[in-house]
Amino acid sequence: MSGSSNGKSHGPLAGVRVLEFGQIAAGPFAGSLLADLGADVVKVENPAGGDGMRGWPPLSSTDGGPAFSENFASVNRNKRSIAVDLKDAASLPQLEALCAVADVVLENFRAGVLGRLGLGYDALKALNRRIVY
């Protein structure tokens, strides 16, 4: 996450915690705008390869390091990330703990997907009454 050298974020959304379940472009782009405005955005990715956009060209390398997708970098800037298997029931408590302290949950799955995984609006509202979903 970007910010000053002391690690604190600045901007009108400083202190706002966002948990992003976003893939490809639309969700991650929305998350990047929130992060640009100072929100602490944590992107949740699949441990088996991450966001599908990670391999999209153009690919670049800095100082001979591994190649990365410029497209992925452009819509996931200023974020932290965590790799969690959403379909593994053992991961649900970890995700619920993150949701319990989040201010915002941002997602761009098809309608009902997070609900079927136990992370729909009603379930998260029961954990965190102030959540914006």
PDB file of C-alpha atoms in Angstrom:
ATOM      1  CA  MET A   1       0.000   0.000   0.000  1.00  0.00           C
ATOM      2  CA  SER A   2       1.300   3.420  -0.820  1.00  0.00           C
ATOM      3  CA  GLY A   3       1.520   6.186   1.661  1.00  0.00           C
ATOM      4  CA  SER A   4       4.087   8.179   3.529  1.00  0.00           C
ATOM      5  CA  SER A   5       7.301   6.672   4.816  1.00  0.00           C
ATOM      6  CA  ASN A   6       5.659   5.974   8.188  1.00  0.00           C
ATOM      7  CA  GLY A   7       3.227   3.557   6.489  1.00  0.00           C
ATOM      8  CA  LYS A   8       0.121   5.645   7.137  1.00  0.00           C
ATOM      9  CA  SER A   9      -2.235   6.368   4.288  1.00  0.00           C
ATOM     10  CA  HIS A  10      -3.345   9.870   3.366  1.00  0.00           C
ATOM     11  CA  GLY A  11      -6.398  11.103   1.524  1.00  0.00           C
ATOM     12  CA  PRO A  12     -10.106  11.501   2.125  1.00  0.00           C
ATOM     13  CA  LEU A  13     -10.580   7.738   2.631  1.00  0.00           C
ATOM     14  CA  ALA A  14      -7.638   7.259   5.009  1.00  0.00           C
ATOM     15  CA  GLY A  15      -8.710   4.828   7.722  1.00  0.00           C
ATOM     16  CA  VAL A  16     -11.409   3.163   5.593  1.00  0.00           C
ATOM     17  CA  ARG A  17     -10.848  -0.600   5.326  1.00  0.00           C
ATOM     18  CA  VAL A  18     -11.978  -2.321   2.126  1.00  0.00           C
ATOM     19  CA  LEU A  19     -12.027  -6.052   1.472  1.00  0.00           C
ATOM     20  CA  GLU A  20     -12.070  -6.600  -2.286  1.00  0.00           C
ATOM     21  CA  PHE A  21     -13.311  -9.791  -3.907  1.00  0.00           C
ATOM     22  CA  GLY A  22     -12.619  -8.516  -7.411  1.00  0.00           C
ATOM     23  CA  GLN A  23     -11.406 -10.159 -10.577  1.00  0.00           C
ATOM     24  CA  ILE A  24     -10.167  -8.990 -13.969  1.00  0.00           C
ATOM     25  CA  ALA A  25     -10.994  -5.286 -14.480  1.00  0.00           C
ATOM     26  CA  ALA A  26     -14.219  -3.778 -13.095  1.00  0.00           C
ATOM     27  CA  GLY A  27     -13.970  -4.733  -9.400  1.00  0.00           C
ATOM     28  CA  PRO A  28     -10.211  -4.207  -9.166  1.00  0.00           C
ATOM     29  CA  PHE A  29     -10.495  -0.824 -10.912  1.00  0.00           C
ATOM     30  CA  ALA A  30     -13.108   0.323  -8.392  1.00  0.00           C
ATOM     31  CA  GLY A  31     -10.831  -0.910  -5.588  1.00  0.00           C
ATOM     32  CA  SER A  32      -7.852   0.957  -7.037  1.00  0.00           C
ATOM     33  CA  LEU A  33      -9.817   4.214  -7.022  1.00  0.00           C
ATOM     34  CA  LEU A  34     -10.651   3.712  -3.339  1.00  0.00           C
ATOM     35  CA  ALA A  35      -6.994   2.909  -2.620  1.00  0.00           C
ATOM     36  CA  ASP A  36      -5.855   5.999  -4.546  1.00  0.00           C
ATOM     37  CA  LEU A  37      -8.070   8.042  -2.222  1.00  0.00           C
ATOM     38  CA  GLY A  38      -6.379   6.548   0.843  1.00  0.00           C
ATOM     39  CA  ALA A  39      -8.475   3.482   1.704  1.00  0.00           C
ATOM     40  CA  ASP A  40      -6.664   0.378   2.955  1.00  0.00           C
ATOM     41  CA  VAL A  41      -7.732  -2.137   0.286  1.00  0.00           C
ATOM     42  CA  VAL A  42      -7.036  -5.844   0.748  1.00  0.00           C
ATOM     43  CA  LYS A  43      -7.574  -7.879  -2.414  1.00  0.00           C
ATOM     44  CA  VAL A  44      -8.639 -11.512  -1.935  1.00  0.00           C
ATOM     45  CA  GLU A  45      -7.167 -13.804  -4.596  1.00  0.00           C
ATOM     46  CA  ASN A  46      -7.286 -17.496  -5.380  1.00  0.00           C
ATOM     47  CA  PRO A  47      -4.073 -19.218  -4.185  1.00  0.00           C
ATOM     48  CA  ALA A  48      -4.025 -21.286  -7.398  1.00  0.00           C
ATOM     49  CA  GLY A  49      -2.847 -18.516  -9.710  1.00  0.00           C
ATOM     50  CA  GLY A  50      -4.492 -15.404  -8.345  1.00  0.00           C
ATOM     51  CA  ASP A  51      -6.574 -12.990 -10.388  1.00  0.00           C
ATOM     52  CA  GLY A  52      -6.959 -14.101 -13.999  1.00  0.00           C
ATOM     53  CA  MET A  53      -5.585 -10.748 -15.142  1.00  0.00           C
ATOM     54  CA  ARG A  54      -2.113 -11.501 -13.724  1.00  0.00           C
ATOM     55  CA  GLY A  55      -1.044 -13.087 -17.019  1.00  0.00           C
ATOM     56  CA  TRP A  56      -2.590 -10.562 -19.404  1.00  0.00           C
ATOM     57  CA  PRO A  57      -0.165  -8.778 -21.742  1.00  0.00           C
ATOM     58  CA  PRO A  58       1.629  -6.542 -21.989  1.00  0.00           C
ATOM     59  CA  LEU A  59       4.095  -8.219 -19.670  1.00  0.00           C
ATOM     60  CA  SER A  60       7.060  -6.287 -18.311  1.00  0.00           C
ATOM     61  CA  SER A  61      10.082  -7.019 -16.204  1.00  0.00           C
ATOM     62  CA  THR A  62      12.181  -4.730 -14.065  1.00  0.00           C
ATOM     63  CA  ASP A  63      15.871  -5.365 -13.541  1.00  0.00           C
ATOM     64  CA  GLY A  64      15.588  -8.832 -15.088  1.00  0.00           C
ATOM     65  CA  GLY A  65      13.035  -9.947 -12.500  1.00  0.00           C
ATOM     66  CA  PRO A  66       9.949 -12.020 -13.229  1.00  0.00           C
ATOM     67  CA  ALA A  67       7.495 -10.663 -15.784  1.00  0.00           C
ATOM     68  CA  PHE A  68       4.313  -9.022 -14.551  1.00  0.00           C
ATOM     69  CA  SER A  69       1.160  -7.807 -16.265  1.00  0.00           C
ATOM     70  CA  GLU A  70       1.030  -4.058 -16.722  1.00  0.00           C
ATOM     71  CA  ASN A  71      -2.776  -4.305 -16.917  1.00  0.00           C
ATOM     72  CA  PHE A  72      -2.933  -6.141 -13.584  1.00  0.00           C
ATOM     73  CA  ALA A  73      -0.567  -3.630 -11.996  1.00  0.00           C
ATOM     74  CA  SER A  74      -2.609  -0.670 -13.238  1.00  0.00           C
ATOM     75  CA  VAL A  75      -5.872  -1.800 -11.583  1.00  0.00           C
ATOM     76  CA  ASN A  76      -4.343  -3.275  -8.421  1.00  0.00           C
ATOM     77  CA  ARG A  77      -2.041  -0.455  -7.404  1.00  0.00           C
ATOM     78  CA  ASN A  78      -1.898   0.680  -3.787  1.00  0.00           C
ATOM     79  CA  LYS A  79      -3.443  -2.554  -2.464  1.00  0.00           C
ATOM     80  CA  ARG A  80      -2.411  -5.352  -0.200  1.00  0.00           C
ATOM     81  CA  SER A  81      -3.477  -8.894  -1.050  1.00  0.00           C
ATOM     82  CA  ILE A  82      -4.196 -12.227   0.535  1.00  0.00           C
ATOM     83  CA  ALA A  83      -4.506 -15.628  -1.140  1.00  0.00           C
ATOM     84  CA  VAL A  84      -7.527 -17.570   0.142  1.00  0.00           C
ATOM     85  CA  ASP A  85      -9.491 -20.425  -1.415  1.00  0.00           C
ATOM     86  CA  LEU A  86     -13.082 -19.167  -1.304  1.00  0.00           C
ATOM     87  CA  LYS A  87     -14.422 -22.671  -1.938  1.00  0.00           C
ATOM     88  CA  ASP A  88     -12.587 -24.186   1.055  1.00  0.00           C
ATOM     89  CA  ALA A  89     -14.911 -24.136   4.081  1.00  0.00           C
ATOM     90  CA  ALA A  90     -11.843 -24.021   6.337  1.00  0.00           C
ATOM     91  CA  SER A  91     -11.111 -20.531   4.939  1.00  0.00           C
ATOM     92  CA  LEU A  92     -14.502 -19.110   5.960  1.00  0.00           C
ATOM     93  CA  PRO A  93     -13.478 -18.137   9.538  1.00  0.00           C
ATOM     94  CA  GLN A  94     -10.458 -16.203   8.221  1.00  0.00           C
ATOM     95  CA  LEU A  95     -12.624 -14.351   5.700  1.00  0.00           C
ATOM     96  CA  GLU A  96     -15.310 -13.669   8.307  1.00  0.00           C
ATOM     97  CA  ALA A  97     -12.653 -12.170  10.592  1.00  0.00           C
ATOM     98  CA  LEU A  98     -11.515  -9.851   7.794  1.00  0.00           C
ATOM     99  CA  CYS A  99     -15.113  -8.868   7.025  1.00  0.00           C
ATOM    100  CA  ALA A 100     -15.807  -8.195  10.705  1.00  0.00           C
ATOM    101  CA  VAL A 101     -13.244  -5.362  10.727  1.00  0.00           C
ATOM    102  CA  ALA A 102     -13.850  -4.066   7.188  1.00  0.00           C
ATOM    103  CA  ASP A 103     -15.845  -0.952   6.460  1.00  0.00           C
ATOM    104  CA  VAL A 104     -16.579  -1.956   2.866  1.00  0.00           C
ATOM    105  CA  VAL A 105     -16.832  -5.239   0.963  1.00  0.00           C
ATOM    106  CA  LEU A 106     -16.385  -4.806  -2.782  1.00  0.00           C
ATOM    107  CA  GLU A 107     -17.059  -7.688  -5.168  1.00  0.00           C
ATOM    108  CA  ASN A 108     -17.785  -8.268  -8.829  1.00  0.00           C
ATOM    109  CA  PHE A 109     -18.786 -11.920  -8.974  1.00  0.00           C
ATOM    110  CA  ARG A 110     -22.044 -13.006 -10.572  1.00  0.00           C
ATOM    111  CA  ALA A 111     -25.076 -12.326  -8.388  1.00  0.00           C
ATOM    112  CA  GLY A 112     -25.349 -14.803  -5.519  1.00  0.00           C
ATOM    113  CA  VAL A 113     -21.833 -16.262  -5.686  1.00  0.00           C
ATOM    114  CA  LEU A 114     -20.580 -14.842  -2.371  1.00  0.00           C
ATOM    115  CA  GLY A 115     -23.900 -15.735  -0.749  1.00  0.00           C
ATOM    116  CA  ARG A 116     -23.456 -19.384  -1.738  1.00  0.00           C
ATOM    117  CA  LEU A 117     -19.970 -19.239  -0.215  1.00  0.00           C
ATOM    118  CA  GLY A 118     -21.340 -17.942   3.108  1.00  0.00           C
ATOM    119  CA  LEU A 119     -20.210 -14.355   2.485  1.00  0.00           C
ATOM    120  CA  GLY A 120     -23.397 -12.707   1.240  1.00  0.00           C
ATOM    121  CA  TYR A 121     -24.798  -9.439   2.539  1.00  0.00           C
ATOM    122  CA  ASP A 122     -27.010 -10.985   5.231  1.00  0.00           C
ATOM    123  CA  ALA A 123     -24.191 -13.127   6.655  1.00  0.00           C
ATOM    124  CA  LEU A 124     -21.736 -10.225   6.698  1.00  0.00           C
ATOM    125  CA  LYS A 125     -24.272  -7.782   8.135  1.00  0.00           C
ATOM    126  CA  ALA A 126     -24.724 -10.221  11.049  1.00  0.00           C
ATOM    127  CA  LEU A 127     -20.951 -10.060  11.651  1.00  0.00           C
ATOM    128  CA  ASN A 128     -20.544  -6.333  11.103  1.00  0.00           C
ATOM    129  CA  ARG A 129     -23.584  -4.049  11.350  1.00  0.00           C
ATOM    130  CA  ARG A 130     -21.807  -1.096   9.736  1.00  0.00           C
ATOM    131  CA  ILE A 131     -20.564  -2.968   6.641  1.00  0.00           C
ATOM    132  CA  VAL A 132     -21.120  -1.339   3.257  1.00  0.00           C
ATOM    133  CA  TYR A 133     -21.583  -4.087   0.669  1.00  0.00           C
TER     134      TYR A 133
END
